[in-house]
Every structure is written in structure tokens, then in C-alpha cells.
Short mmCIF file of N, CA and C in Angstrom, two decimals:
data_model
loop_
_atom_site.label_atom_id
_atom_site.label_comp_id
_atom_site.label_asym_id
_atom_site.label_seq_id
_atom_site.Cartn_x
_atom_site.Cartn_y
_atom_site.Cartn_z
N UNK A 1 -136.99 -46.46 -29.35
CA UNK A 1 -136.84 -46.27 -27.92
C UNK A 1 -135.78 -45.20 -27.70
N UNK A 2 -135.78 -44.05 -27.01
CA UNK A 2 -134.72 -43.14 -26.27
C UNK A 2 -134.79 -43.25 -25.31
N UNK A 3 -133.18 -42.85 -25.33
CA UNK A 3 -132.18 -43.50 -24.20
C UNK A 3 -132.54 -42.03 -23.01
N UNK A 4 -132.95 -42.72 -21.92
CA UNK A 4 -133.16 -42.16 -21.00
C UNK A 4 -131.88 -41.71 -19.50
N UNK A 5 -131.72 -40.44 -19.52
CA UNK A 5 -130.52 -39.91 -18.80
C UNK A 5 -130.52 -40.70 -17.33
N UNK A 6 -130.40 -41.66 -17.31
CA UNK A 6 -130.25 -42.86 -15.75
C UNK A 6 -128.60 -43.24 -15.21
N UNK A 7 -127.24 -42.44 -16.35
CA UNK A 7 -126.11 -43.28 -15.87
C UNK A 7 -126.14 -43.87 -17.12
N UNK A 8 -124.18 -44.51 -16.79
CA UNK A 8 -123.91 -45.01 -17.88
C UNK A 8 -124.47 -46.53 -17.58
N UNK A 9 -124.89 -47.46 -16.17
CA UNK A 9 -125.53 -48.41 -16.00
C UNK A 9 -126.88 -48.77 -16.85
N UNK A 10 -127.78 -47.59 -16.59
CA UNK A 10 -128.56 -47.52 -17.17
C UNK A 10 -129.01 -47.51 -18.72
N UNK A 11 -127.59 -46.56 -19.27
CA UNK A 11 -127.56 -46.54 -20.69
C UNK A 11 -127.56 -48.15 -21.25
N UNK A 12 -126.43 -48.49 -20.80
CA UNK A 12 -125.95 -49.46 -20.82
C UNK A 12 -127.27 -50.75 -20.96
N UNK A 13 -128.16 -50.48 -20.23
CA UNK A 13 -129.31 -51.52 -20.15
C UNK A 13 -130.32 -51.30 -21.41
N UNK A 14 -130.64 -50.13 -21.13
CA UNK A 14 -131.98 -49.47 -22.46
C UNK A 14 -130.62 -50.27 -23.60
N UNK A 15 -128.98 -49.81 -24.02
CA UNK A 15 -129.10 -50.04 -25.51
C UNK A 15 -129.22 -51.65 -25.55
N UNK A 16 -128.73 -52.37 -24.65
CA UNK A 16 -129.06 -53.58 -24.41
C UNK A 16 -130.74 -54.16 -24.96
N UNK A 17 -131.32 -53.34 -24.30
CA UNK A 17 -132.89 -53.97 -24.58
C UNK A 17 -133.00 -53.30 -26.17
N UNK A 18 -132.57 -51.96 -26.88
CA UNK A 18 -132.47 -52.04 -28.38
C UNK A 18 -131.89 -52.83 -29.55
N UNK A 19 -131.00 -53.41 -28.78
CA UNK A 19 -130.73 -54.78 -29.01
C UNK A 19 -130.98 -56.10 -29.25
N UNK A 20 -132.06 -56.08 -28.39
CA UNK A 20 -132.67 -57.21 -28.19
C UNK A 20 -133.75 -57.18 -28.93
N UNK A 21 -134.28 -56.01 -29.35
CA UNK A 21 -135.04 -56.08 -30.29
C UNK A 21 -135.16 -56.12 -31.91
N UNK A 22 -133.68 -55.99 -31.93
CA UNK A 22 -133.22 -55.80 -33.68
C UNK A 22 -133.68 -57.07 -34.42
N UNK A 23 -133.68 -58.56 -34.05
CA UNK A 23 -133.91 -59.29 -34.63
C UNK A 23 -135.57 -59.64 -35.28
N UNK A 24 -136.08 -59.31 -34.16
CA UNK A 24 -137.70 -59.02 -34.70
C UNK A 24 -138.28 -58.20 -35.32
N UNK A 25 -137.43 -57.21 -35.48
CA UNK A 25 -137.71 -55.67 -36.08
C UNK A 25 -137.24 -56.26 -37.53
N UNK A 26 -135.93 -56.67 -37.70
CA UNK A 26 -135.35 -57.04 -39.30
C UNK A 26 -136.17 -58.24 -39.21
N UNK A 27 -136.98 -59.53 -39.08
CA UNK A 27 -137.90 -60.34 -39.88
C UNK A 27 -138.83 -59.66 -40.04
N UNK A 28 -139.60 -58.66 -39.38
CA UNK A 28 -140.77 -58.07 -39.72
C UNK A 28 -140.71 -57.26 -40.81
N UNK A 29 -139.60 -56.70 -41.06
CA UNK A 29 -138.94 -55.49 -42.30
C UNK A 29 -139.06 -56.55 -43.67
N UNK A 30 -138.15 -57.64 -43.42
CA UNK A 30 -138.56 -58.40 -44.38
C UNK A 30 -139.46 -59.14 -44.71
N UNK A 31 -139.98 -59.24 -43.76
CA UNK A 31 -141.51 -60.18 -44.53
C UNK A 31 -142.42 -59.00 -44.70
N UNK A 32 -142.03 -57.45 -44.54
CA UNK A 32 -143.25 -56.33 -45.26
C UNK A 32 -142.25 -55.94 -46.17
N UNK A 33 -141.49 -56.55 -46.82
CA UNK A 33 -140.41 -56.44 -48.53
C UNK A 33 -141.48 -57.86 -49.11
N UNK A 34 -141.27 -58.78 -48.46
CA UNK A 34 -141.96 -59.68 -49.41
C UNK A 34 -143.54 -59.30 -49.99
N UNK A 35 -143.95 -58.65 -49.04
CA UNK A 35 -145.82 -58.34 -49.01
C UNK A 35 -145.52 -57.39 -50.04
N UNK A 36 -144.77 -56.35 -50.38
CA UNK A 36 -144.33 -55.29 -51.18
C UNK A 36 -144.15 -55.81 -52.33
N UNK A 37 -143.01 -57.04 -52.42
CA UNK A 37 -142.72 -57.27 -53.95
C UNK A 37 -144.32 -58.22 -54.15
N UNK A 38 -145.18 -58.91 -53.59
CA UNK A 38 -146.31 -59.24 -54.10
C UNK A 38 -147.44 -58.38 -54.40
N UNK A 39 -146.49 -57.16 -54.28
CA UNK A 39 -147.71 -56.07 -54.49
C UNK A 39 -148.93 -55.80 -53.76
N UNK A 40 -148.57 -55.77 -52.36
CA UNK A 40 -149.51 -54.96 -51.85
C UNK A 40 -148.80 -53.66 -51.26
N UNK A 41 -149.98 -52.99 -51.10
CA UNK A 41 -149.96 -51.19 -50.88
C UNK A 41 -149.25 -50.86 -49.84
N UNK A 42 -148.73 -49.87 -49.87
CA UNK A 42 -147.53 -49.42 -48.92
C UNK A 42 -148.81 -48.85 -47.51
N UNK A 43 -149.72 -48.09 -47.52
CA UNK A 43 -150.56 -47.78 -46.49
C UNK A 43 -151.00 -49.06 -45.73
N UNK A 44 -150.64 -49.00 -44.41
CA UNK A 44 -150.90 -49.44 -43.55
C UNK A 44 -149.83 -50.62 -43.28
N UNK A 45 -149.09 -51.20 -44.65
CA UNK A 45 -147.81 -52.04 -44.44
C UNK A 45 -146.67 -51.38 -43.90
N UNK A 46 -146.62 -50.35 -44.03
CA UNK A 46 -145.28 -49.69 -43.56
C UNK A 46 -145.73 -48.01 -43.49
N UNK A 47 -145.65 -47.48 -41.84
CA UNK A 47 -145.44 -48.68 -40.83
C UNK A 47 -146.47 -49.35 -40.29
N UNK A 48 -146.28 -50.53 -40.33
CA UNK A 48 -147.39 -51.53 -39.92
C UNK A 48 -148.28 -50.89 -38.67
N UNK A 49 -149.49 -51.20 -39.26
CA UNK A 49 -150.44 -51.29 -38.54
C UNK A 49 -150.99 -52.27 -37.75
N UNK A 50 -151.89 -52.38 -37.22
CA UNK A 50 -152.90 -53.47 -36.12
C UNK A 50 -152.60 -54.94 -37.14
N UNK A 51 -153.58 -54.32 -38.37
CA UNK A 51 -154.03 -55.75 -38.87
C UNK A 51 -152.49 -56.06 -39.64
N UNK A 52 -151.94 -55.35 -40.51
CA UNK A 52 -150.33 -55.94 -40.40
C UNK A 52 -149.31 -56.36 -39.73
N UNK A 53 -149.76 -56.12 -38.50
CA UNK A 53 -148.77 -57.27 -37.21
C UNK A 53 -149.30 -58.36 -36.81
N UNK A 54 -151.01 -57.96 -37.18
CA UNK A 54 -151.47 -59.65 -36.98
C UNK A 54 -151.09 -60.66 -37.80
N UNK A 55 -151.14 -59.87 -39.19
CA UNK A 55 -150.87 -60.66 -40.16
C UNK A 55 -149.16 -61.65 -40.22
N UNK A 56 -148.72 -60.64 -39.77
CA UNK A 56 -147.35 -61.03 -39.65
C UNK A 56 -147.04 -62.25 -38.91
N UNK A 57 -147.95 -61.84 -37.51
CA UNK A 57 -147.83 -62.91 -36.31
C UNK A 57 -148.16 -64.18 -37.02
N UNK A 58 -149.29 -63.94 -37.48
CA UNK A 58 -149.55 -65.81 -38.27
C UNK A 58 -148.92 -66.24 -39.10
N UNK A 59 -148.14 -65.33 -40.03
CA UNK A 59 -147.42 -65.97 -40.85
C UNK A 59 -146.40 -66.84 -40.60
N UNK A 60 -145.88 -66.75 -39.28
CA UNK A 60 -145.15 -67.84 -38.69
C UNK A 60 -143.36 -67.25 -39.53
N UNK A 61 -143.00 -65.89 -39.84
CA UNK A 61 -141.89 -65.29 -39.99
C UNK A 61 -140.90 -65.04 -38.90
#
């Protein structure tokens, strides 16, 4: 996400919401390290694709 010229209010909000997203971003990073060390292929795991976020979603990570 870039930070869009709105004020320092504004800044202030966007890094907020980059924030808020770090925690889902680092389980998803690591559960496509685990898919990696079980050896599957780097295309389409990183960066995830369609069917690798579905996959993810069910895995319950």
C-alpha cells in the first residue's frame, strides 16, 4: 500500500491500516515457508496466487 499525500492525519491512518495488516501478511509468509520446506514449487506460492490463498484460507493458519 502507498502512502497517499492527504496530511499528516491521513498519513497517520493509511500507516495505521499497514499495520493492521502485518499480522496476516507474516502467517501467510510462514505457512508459504512451510509449503516450501515440503517441497513445493516456488511458482505460484510466492507470490501467492488465487489457488494459494485459497489454500491457505483452509488451512486454518
Amino acid at each position: 500500500m502507498a502512502l497517499e499525500p492527504k496530511g499528516s492525519q491521513g498519513a497517520a491512518a493509511q500507516v495505521a491500516a499497514i499495520v493492521a495488516e502485518a499480522p496476516e501478511q507474516e502467517r501467510l509468509e510462514s505457512w508459504i515457508m512451510g509449503e516450501v520446506d515440503r517441497g513445493v514449487a516456488l511458482p505460484g506460492l510466492y507470490p501467492p496466487n488465487a489457488e494459494t490463498l485459497a489454500r491457505f484460507g483452509k488451512s486454518g493458519s
